[in-house]
């Protein structure tokens, strides 16, 4: 294992200290917790809280700020935050209008966020939840019943964040969330496994010329191993999978997010984006939002995921809505 | 070699197509060239042009936009752009107030940018140049006489970009550049080599437990190999090197950029930032600008560099000046 760390058991704390030091004009750590909160909370607006295990940076703390999340709750590497930490996040995010929890669909996250919701309700904070399950690769998985929540979650942060910033009520934000999530789908491909620092070796190993489609962001098994393919072939596989899910028609409006999994050079993500472009143009889709970068990573995994969102008119503006975050 | 590409000889073209597709609201490719230019050029302002070999994404095209670069000239991977391409960049950037070329100090870049300057002057475009040589690791190197230009170049883009956007003359921007560059210094550490796609294997190889200080962004040799150290020790080595160069005194004002070299997880960059924080606090420096991320990469190299800038009052505001770019 070759990592720039100190004691593996101190990574979470040291990472959060580094993050809040680097961006101390924007975010801060709630004292005694692993909660990152925006400094400029606005009274009376719905609070958005997300989080989960660490190792997916910049998710989620990098998306805390005006127009996106109010707070992020950061668990140990690939480990759900505890209910009391999530509760701290809720308290930090609530300014009187209630809080929506944006939860990636992992059993541990769902359980702990739900428990935190109950704790908050006992203190008269109104809390709603939305579970993001955008990964179409597999049904049920190592840590999940149903589908996993992956990079599409960041688009949920973005759209709901704009909505909340515009002063919508908790009920309105929750209704938007319910409508939004089924319209976001993601599928990925891994070229290498990810190494959890405390473990010291990759969670799974691929041969030198092998890739795996549909691997999860904690290294959960995908749906097929194959020899390494050119980018065009990878794009074709992923776009075909998304097409089968969306059952899109020519002329429909979509957005695209190409997301690097941590150790993928941006150059390659851009080459891949160009291949996706050619395919969606051939399909006759109208692409009205595009983004490329490392938004939801899996430590040092090499690979990428492709997220598509079927766009409603209103969501386009929300995706372009200005934000003040570390990483959008 | 495990890369998400198609034909290695088509990487530059396909990457630029992917980039301009993804961010078509912001930037475009000058037809028939490898020049990326901002869409909203403002008449009468000084044009800033940078560039160099590709493989350092998001540098430099990711910094084209309002408040930073007017154009970026993109060479093949680790290969200087030709003089005629740089000339195209100058023409695209000039709106009547002249153009400053920001050149990383590599012999090929310096030669080709200087030739392009002469070509432009024959067409009555006023051109000035600034050579960035921020890498303190070694004097002279594989492709360089003197010191190499690396991640600090992005801070030059940022500060001069703000200055140009504020309507300064070419002479004023050039004077600021001359004052600025000696105040920016960088030093890095590599955990792995980088693989040029057309070559297919890493440019140099480190043992499983080995690192190298001072490696260049094309894999040029550094100044010492060692066993892998904890992040704190790496930070100490790099900060001590910078201290010996700056000869700083307690109470002086500095900025910090922690830059990932391509395949380094953000988590580790943040842990490292925390270690740098402890050291500069001990030194009694006043740190008034901080940034962490992958700004000047070396393909899939694992490692990072630390840039420090001795801040003049005016430069702080320019570092915070709002920009509209893909990657700042």
Short mmCIF file of C-alpha atoms in Angstrom, two decimals, chain A residues 1-7 10-24 54-58 77 189 191-192 197 206-211 228-234 256 262-277 280-281 287 290-294 299-300 302-304 326-327, chain B residues 1-7 10-24 54-58 77 189 191-192 197 206-211 228-234 256 262-277 280-281 287 290-294 299-300 302-304 326-327:
data_model
loop_
_atom_site.label_atom_id
_atom_site.label_comp_id
_atom_site.label_asym_id
_atom_site.label_seq_id
_atom_site.Cartn_x
_atom_site.Cartn_y
_atom_site.Cartn_z
CA UNK A 1 0.00 0.00 0.00
CA UNK A 2 1.44 3.36 -1.07
CA UNK A 3 -0.55 6.17 0.46
CA UNK A 4 0.10 9.66 1.74
CA UNK A 5 -1.29 9.18 5.23
CA UNK A 6 -0.20 8.97 8.83
CA UNK A 7 -1.95 6.51 11.16
CA UNK A 10 -6.55 9.01 12.19
CA UNK A 11 -7.37 9.54 8.51
CA UNK A 12 -10.92 10.80 8.99
CA UNK A 13 -9.95 13.33 11.62
CA UNK A 14 -6.88 14.55 9.77
CA UNK A 15 -8.73 14.79 6.46
CA UNK A 16 -11.51 16.87 8.02
CA UNK A 17 -8.94 19.12 9.69
CA UNK A 18 -7.16 19.59 6.36
CA UNK A 19 -10.43 20.30 4.58
CA UNK A 20 -11.72 22.86 7.05
CA UNK A 21 -8.32 24.53 7.21
CA UNK A 22 -8.13 24.81 3.43
CA UNK A 23 -11.64 26.21 3.08
CA UNK A 24 -12.19 28.01 6.37
CA UNK A 54 -15.55 8.54 3.84
CA UNK A 55 -13.33 7.62 0.91
CA UNK A 56 -15.65 9.19 -1.68
CA UNK A 57 -14.15 12.68 -1.57
CA UNK A 58 -15.10 15.31 -2.52
CA UNK A 77 -13.63 5.03 5.53
CA UNK A 189 -16.62 0.44 -14.89
CA UNK A 191 -10.01 -0.90 -13.98
CA UNK A 192 -8.61 -1.52 -10.49
CA UNK A 197 -5.94 2.26 4.28
CA UNK A 206 -8.34 -7.35 -11.60
CA UNK A 207 -5.78 -8.79 -13.97
CA UNK A 208 -3.48 -6.40 -15.84
CA UNK A 209 -5.72 -6.51 -18.91
CA UNK A 210 -9.06 -6.91 -17.15
CA UNK A 211 -11.90 -4.56 -16.26
CA UNK A 228 -9.78 -4.03 -21.32
CA UNK A 229 -11.64 -2.31 -24.14
CA UNK A 230 -11.09 0.98 -25.94
CA UNK A 231 -12.95 3.93 -24.43
CA UNK A 232 -15.49 3.83 -27.28
CA UNK A 233 -16.47 0.27 -26.35
CA UNK A 234 -16.77 1.14 -22.67
CA UNK A 256 -24.66 13.73 -18.45
CA UNK A 262 -10.44 8.55 -7.78
CA UNK A 263 -7.25 7.70 -9.65
CA UNK A 264 -8.46 8.17 -13.22
CA UNK A 265 -6.65 10.95 -15.11
CA UNK A 266 -8.94 13.77 -16.23
CA UNK A 267 -7.54 13.31 -19.75
CA UNK A 268 -9.17 9.88 -19.91
CA UNK A 269 -12.47 11.11 -18.50
CA UNK A 270 -12.54 13.70 -21.29
CA UNK A 271 -11.76 11.14 -24.01
CA UNK A 272 -14.61 9.03 -22.62
CA UNK A 273 -16.94 12.05 -22.60
CA UNK A 274 -16.23 12.50 -26.30
CA UNK A 275 -17.23 8.89 -26.95
CA UNK A 276 -20.44 9.34 -24.96
CA UNK A 277 -21.18 12.47 -26.99
CA UNK A 280 -26.05 10.21 -27.44
CA UNK A 281 -25.99 12.30 -30.59
CA UNK A 287 -28.16 17.02 -23.93
CA UNK A 290 -22.81 18.13 -18.95
CA UNK A 291 -20.12 17.76 -16.33
CA UNK A 292 -16.85 15.83 -16.04
CA UNK A 293 -14.73 15.29 -12.94
CA UNK A 294 -14.17 13.36 -9.75
CA UNK A 299 -10.38 6.01 -2.78
CA UNK A 300 -7.73 5.10 -5.36
CA UNK A 302 -9.23 3.60 -11.41
CA UNK A 303 -12.38 3.75 -13.48
CA UNK A 304 -15.36 5.95 -14.03
CA UNK A 326 -15.44 23.43 -2.52
CA UNK A 327 -16.06 20.93 -5.28
CA UNK B 1 -0.96 -0.08 -19.47
CA UNK B 2 -4.55 0.26 -18.34
CA UNK B 3 -6.07 3.41 -19.71
CA UNK B 4 -9.47 4.61 -20.87
CA UNK B 5 -8.44 5.70 -24.34
CA UNK B 6 -8.87 4.77 -27.99
CA UNK B 7 -5.90 5.19 -30.36
CA UNK B 10 -5.87 10.45 -31.20
CA UNK B 11 -5.84 11.31 -27.49
CA UNK B 12 -5.23 15.03 -27.84
CA UNK B 13 -7.95 15.51 -30.41
CA UNK B 14 -10.49 13.36 -28.57
CA UNK B 15 -9.72 14.97 -25.23
CA UNK B 16 -10.21 18.47 -26.64
CA UNK B 17 -13.47 17.38 -28.28
CA UNK B 18 -14.67 15.94 -24.97
CA UNK B 19 -13.67 19.07 -23.10
CA UNK B 20 -15.31 21.55 -25.45
CA UNK B 21 -18.43 19.39 -25.62
CA UNK B 22 -18.70 19.24 -21.85
CA UNK B 23 -18.20 22.96 -21.37
CA UNK B 24 -19.56 24.44 -24.58
CA UNK B 54 -0.89 17.78 -22.68
CA UNK B 55 -1.10 15.28 -19.82
CA UNK B 56 -1.29 17.97 -17.14
CA UNK B 57 -5.08 18.37 -17.15
CA UNK B 58 -6.88 20.46 -16.09
CA UNK B 77 1.19 14.44 -24.53
CA UNK B 189 7.10 14.08 -4.24
CA UNK B 191 5.01 7.70 -5.33
CA UNK B 192 4.81 6.30 -8.88
CA UNK B 197 -0.11 6.36 -23.55
CA UNK B 206 9.79 3.19 -8.00
CA UNK B 207 9.86 0.17 -5.73
CA UNK B 208 6.70 -0.75 -3.81
CA UNK B 209 7.95 1.05 -0.71
CA UNK B 210 9.89 3.82 -2.42
CA UNK B 211 9.21 7.49 -3.15
CA UNK B 228 7.79 5.70 1.87
CA UNK B 229 7.28 8.08 4.80
CA UNK B 230 4.16 9.13 6.69
CA UNK B 231 2.46 12.25 5.34
CA UNK B 232 3.84 14.33 8.23
CA UNK B 233 7.41 13.47 7.19
CA UNK B 234 6.73 14.27 3.56
CA UNK B 256 -0.49 27.45 -0.03
CA UNK B 262 -3.15 12.90 -11.18
CA UNK B 263 -3.91 9.64 -9.41
CA UNK B 264 -3.67 10.79 -5.80
CA UNK B 265 -6.94 10.52 -3.86
CA UNK B 266 -8.26 13.83 -2.57
CA UNK B 267 -8.45 12.27 0.90
CA UNK B 268 -4.67 12.00 0.96
CA UNK B 269 -4.16 15.53 -0.34
CA UNK B 270 -6.33 16.76 2.54
CA UNK B 271 -4.41 14.74 5.14
CA UNK B 272 -1.21 16.24 3.75
CA UNK B 273 -2.71 19.74 3.89
CA UNK B 274 -3.36 19.20 7.59
CA UNK B 275 0.29 18.30 8.12
CA UNK B 276 1.41 21.39 6.21
CA UNK B 277 -0.89 23.47 8.38
CA UNK B 280 3.44 26.62 8.84
CA UNK B 281 1.66 27.47 12.07
CA UNK B 287 -1.53 31.90 5.62
CA UNK B 290 -5.23 27.96 0.57
CA UNK B 291 -6.28 25.53 -2.10
CA UNK B 292 -6.20 21.74 -2.53
CA UNK B 293 -6.82 19.73 -5.68
CA UNK B 294 -5.47 18.42 -8.96
CA UNK B 299 -1.07 11.80 -16.28
CA UNK B 300 -1.51 8.94 -13.78
CA UNK B 302 0.65 9.30 -7.74
CA UNK B 303 2.10 12.05 -5.61
CA UNK B 304 1.66 15.70 -4.91
CA UNK B 326 -13.81 24.72 -15.78
CA UNK B 327 -11.28 23.94 -13.10
#
